[in-house]
Amino acid sequence: MIRFICLAVFLILFLILSIPVFFLEWLIGKFDREKRDYSSLRIVQWGFKVILWITGVQATVIGEENIPDEPVLFVANHRSFFDILLTYSRCRRLTGYVAKKEMEKIPLLSTWMRFVYCLFLDRENPREGLKTILQAIEQIQNGISICIFPEGTRNSGEELSMLPFKDGAFKIATRTNCAIVPISMNNTSAIFENQLPKIKKAHVVIEYGKPIYPNDLEKDQKRHIGPYVQEIIQSTIRKNAELV
């Protein structure tokens, strides 16, 4: 429980003390938007790295060299709140995450999320969901990567299981032909979800797969791109289970 309390205290202090930072970031953005964007990215990454240090998590990271220096669609399996912290803290380029609509209601946190180009997805409203996908396409075209969890929610099943991928996420890539970078994560639920509200030290494995360009796929693969990418992630988490 000590780690949970320390994490909660840090998060509350970070959000409260960042209120004047919002104004500073807004001011920087008036003169240099790119400078503000990367300043916000590094501030949030610093906060996430402190949280990960508090949890004591150890990460084995494989394949980061596979990420091309261009806007991409990151696609990952999802088992923990910490999946976002583990991956976002490693982003080199501006990257917006697709989060559930409910996150938009959290004061201060949602402000930071907007600063770093996060999008809020209403899973209950298909029309609003389509708008979010179109926003993500626009961000890719503007040079900002997108990260999405196509399972649609955190999977609480067996460690090596996955929920079916939702097809809408892949329109971001098929409409722009940006690279899809699969992210496979093992054992992230051991940090928190397996024994909540306790936070425990855990060893996790994160592997970045080789980029997949939709237009380079065969017709059948492109037609069923969701299952195609899911199978890559599924086989990788099975392979990496022995590394945990």
mmCIF file of N, CA, C and O in Angstrom, residues 101-134:
data_model
loop_
_atom_site.group_PDB
_atom_site.id
_atom_site.type_symbol
_atom_site.label_atom_id
_atom_site.label_comp_id
_atom_site.label_asym_id
_atom_site.label_seq_id
_atom_site.Cartn_x
_atom_site.Cartn_y
_atom_site.Cartn_z
ATOM 1 N N LYS A 101 -13.860 8.214 -23.472
ATOM 2 C CA LYS A 101 -14.503 9.515 -23.303
ATOM 3 C C LYS A 101 -14.539 9.958 -21.844
ATOM 4 O O LYS A 101 -14.431 11.150 -21.528
ATOM 5 N N GLU A 102 -14.683 9.013 -20.934
ATOM 6 C CA GLU A 102 -14.811 9.344 -19.520
ATOM 7 C C GLU A 102 -13.597 10.095 -18.975
ATOM 8 O O GLU A 102 -13.702 10.869 -18.020
ATOM 9 N N MET A 103 -12.426 9.863 -19.590
ATOM 10 C CA MET A 103 -11.208 10.533 -19.133
ATOM 11 C C MET A 103 -11.280 12.042 -19.323
ATOM 12 O O MET A 103 -10.597 12.800 -18.638
ATOM 13 N N GLU A 104 -12.119 12.490 -20.232
ATOM 14 C CA GLU A 104 -12.240 13.910 -20.533
ATOM 15 C C GLU A 104 -12.831 14.690 -19.364
ATOM 16 O O GLU A 104 -12.688 15.917 -19.282
ATOM 17 N N LYS A 105 -13.469 13.989 -18.431
ATOM 18 C CA LYS A 105 -14.137 14.643 -17.302
ATOM 19 C C LYS A 105 -13.209 14.863 -16.105
ATOM 20 O O LYS A 105 -13.590 15.491 -15.131
ATOM 21 N N ILE A 106 -11.987 14.319 -16.168
ATOM 22 C CA ILE A 106 -11.078 14.420 -15.029
ATOM 23 C C ILE A 106 -10.332 15.755 -15.102
ATOM 24 O O ILE A 106 -9.565 15.986 -16.039
ATOM 25 N N PRO A 107 -10.550 16.642 -14.124
ATOM 26 C CA PRO A 107 -9.907 17.968 -14.174
ATOM 27 C C PRO A 107 -8.379 17.854 -14.190
ATOM 28 O O PRO A 107 -7.805 16.932 -13.617
ATOM 29 N N LEU A 108 -7.741 18.802 -14.831
ATOM 30 C CA LEU A 108 -6.289 18.930 -14.926
ATOM 31 C C LEU A 108 -5.673 17.805 -15.764
ATOM 32 O O LEU A 108 -4.912 18.072 -16.707
ATOM 33 N N LEU A 109 -5.984 16.555 -15.441
ATOM 34 C CA LEU A 109 -5.442 15.451 -16.230
ATOM 35 C C LEU A 109 -5.888 15.559 -17.685
ATOM 36 O O LEU A 109 -5.079 15.390 -18.610
ATOM 37 N N SER A 110 -7.170 15.870 -17.895
ATOM 38 C CA SER A 110 -7.671 15.988 -19.269
ATOM 39 C C SER A 110 -7.027 17.171 -19.994
ATOM 40 O O SER A 110 -6.858 17.134 -21.216
ATOM 41 N N THR A 111 -6.647 18.202 -19.248
ATOM 42 C CA THR A 111 -5.966 19.343 -19.863
ATOM 43 C C THR A 111 -4.609 18.917 -20.415
ATOM 44 O O THR A 111 -4.243 19.254 -21.541
ATOM 45 N N TRP A 112 -3.854 18.174 -19.598
ATOM 46 C CA TRP A 112 -2.569 17.660 -20.065
ATOM 47 C C TRP A 112 -2.771 16.752 -21.268
ATOM 48 O O TRP A 112 -1.981 16.756 -22.228
ATOM 49 N N MET A 113 -3.818 15.933 -21.239
ATOM 50 C CA MET A 113 -4.066 15.000 -22.339
ATOM 51 C C MET A 113 -4.316 15.756 -23.644
ATOM 52 O O MET A 113 -3.833 15.365 -24.708
ATOM 53 N N ARG A 114 -5.053 16.856 -23.555
ATOM 54 C CA ARG A 114 -5.284 17.661 -24.762
ATOM 55 C C ARG A 114 -3.982 18.307 -25.240
ATOM 56 O O ARG A 114 -3.740 18.405 -26.444
ATOM 57 N N PHE A 115 -3.142 18.737 -24.306
ATOM 58 C CA PHE A 115 -1.868 19.349 -24.667
ATOM 59 C C PHE A 115 -0.995 18.391 -25.476
ATOM 60 O O PHE A 115 -0.201 18.822 -26.311
ATOM 61 N N VAL A 116 -1.114 17.089 -25.192
ATOM 62 C CA VAL A 116 -0.266 16.104 -25.881
ATOM 63 C C VAL A 116 -1.070 15.316 -26.927
ATOM 64 O O VAL A 116 -0.740 14.181 -27.253
ATOM 65 N N TYR A 117 -2.129 15.948 -27.438
ATOM 66 C CA TYR A 117 -2.873 15.453 -28.599
ATOM 67 C C TYR A 117 -3.629 14.149 -28.372
ATOM 68 O O TYR A 117 -3.879 13.395 -29.327
ATOM 69 N N CYS A 118 -4.028 13.870 -27.141
ATOM 70 C CA CYS A 118 -4.875 12.703 -26.907
ATOM 71 C C CYS A 118 -6.277 12.962 -27.447
ATOM 72 O O CYS A 118 -6.752 14.096 -27.468
ATOM 73 N N LEU A 119 -6.927 11.905 -27.872
ATOM 74 C CA LEU A 119 -8.287 11.979 -28.399
ATOM 75 C C LEU A 119 -9.202 11.169 -27.487
ATOM 76 O O LEU A 119 -8.785 10.152 -26.919
ATOM 77 N N PHE A 120 -10.437 11.594 -27.366
ATOM 78 C CA PHE A 120 -11.385 10.939 -26.464
ATOM 79 C C PHE A 120 -12.452 10.225 -27.282
ATOM 80 O O PHE A 120 -13.173 10.843 -28.069
ATOM 81 N N LEU A 121 -12.535 8.912 -27.104
ATOM 82 C CA LEU A 121 -13.416 8.071 -27.910
ATOM 83 C C LEU A 121 -14.670 7.703 -27.136
ATOM 84 O O LEU A 121 -14.596 7.153 -26.035
ATOM 85 N N ASP A 122 -15.816 8.018 -27.719
ATOM 86 C CA ASP A 122 -17.109 7.627 -27.156
ATOM 87 C C ASP A 122 -17.480 6.268 -27.740
ATOM 88 O O ASP A 122 -17.934 6.164 -28.887
ATOM 89 N N ARG A 123 -17.273 5.218 -26.952
ATOM 90 C CA ARG A 123 -17.483 3.863 -27.452
ATOM 91 C C ARG A 123 -18.955 3.509 -27.623
ATOM 92 O O ARG A 123 -19.296 2.530 -28.281
ATOM 93 N N GLU A 124 -19.836 4.320 -27.015
ATOM 94 C CA GLU A 124 -21.270 4.037 -27.092
ATOM 95 C C GLU A 124 -21.945 4.752 -28.252
ATOM 96 O O GLU A 124 -23.109 4.497 -28.546
ATOM 97 N N ASN A 125 -21.241 5.663 -28.908
ATOM 98 C CA ASN A 125 -21.833 6.465 -29.967
ATOM 99 C C ASN A 125 -21.021 6.292 -31.257
ATOM 100 O O ASN A 125 -19.967 6.910 -31.410
ATOM 101 N N PRO A 126 -21.486 5.452 -32.187
ATOM 102 C CA PRO A 126 -20.720 5.186 -33.411
ATOM 103 C C PRO A 126 -20.396 6.448 -34.210
ATOM 104 O O PRO A 126 -19.303 6.562 -34.782
ATOM 105 N N ARG A 127 -21.333 7.406 -34.255
ATOM 106 C CA ARG A 127 -21.088 8.628 -35.023
ATOM 107 C C ARG A 127 -19.944 9.434 -34.408
ATOM 108 O O ARG A 127 -19.065 9.918 -35.119
ATOM 109 N N GLU A 128 -19.961 9.568 -33.074
ATOM 110 C CA GLU A 128 -18.878 10.289 -32.404
ATOM 111 C C GLU A 128 -17.567 9.516 -32.507
ATOM 112 O O GLU A 128 -16.487 10.099 -32.610
ATOM 113 N N GLY A 129 -17.672 8.184 -32.482
ATOM 114 C CA GLY A 129 -16.476 7.360 -32.636
ATOM 115 C C GLY A 129 -15.819 7.564 -33.986
ATOM 116 O O GLY A 129 -14.594 7.633 -34.089
ATOM 117 N N LEU A 130 -16.652 7.702 -35.037
ATOM 118 C CA LEU A 130 -16.123 7.961 -36.375
ATOM 119 C C LEU A 130 -15.419 9.313 -36.428
ATOM 120 O O LEU A 130 -14.360 9.450 -37.057
ATOM 121 N N LYS A 131 -15.972 10.312 -35.736
ATOM 122 C CA LYS A 131 -15.340 11.632 -35.690
ATOM 123 C C LYS A 131 -13.943 11.541 -35.072
ATOM 124 O O LYS A 131 -13.007 12.193 -35.525
ATOM 125 N N THR A 132 -13.834 10.721 -34.022
ATOM 126 C CA THR A 132 -12.529 10.554 -33.368
ATOM 127 C C THR A 132 -11.528 9.910 -34.315
ATOM 128 O O THR A 132 -10.361 10.322 -34.378
ATOM 129 N N ILE A 133 -11.967 8.899 -35.080
ATOM 130 C CA ILE A 133 -11.091 8.250 -36.051
ATOM 131 C C ILE A 133 -10.641 9.247 -37.111
ATOM 132 O O ILE A 133 -9.468 9.284 -37.509
ATOM 133 N N LEU A 134 -11.561 10.107 -37.567
ATOM 134 C CA LEU A 134 -11.210 11.125 -38.561
ATOM 135 C C LEU A 134 -10.217 12.137 -37.985
ATOM 136 O O LEU A 134 -9.316 12.594 -38.692
#
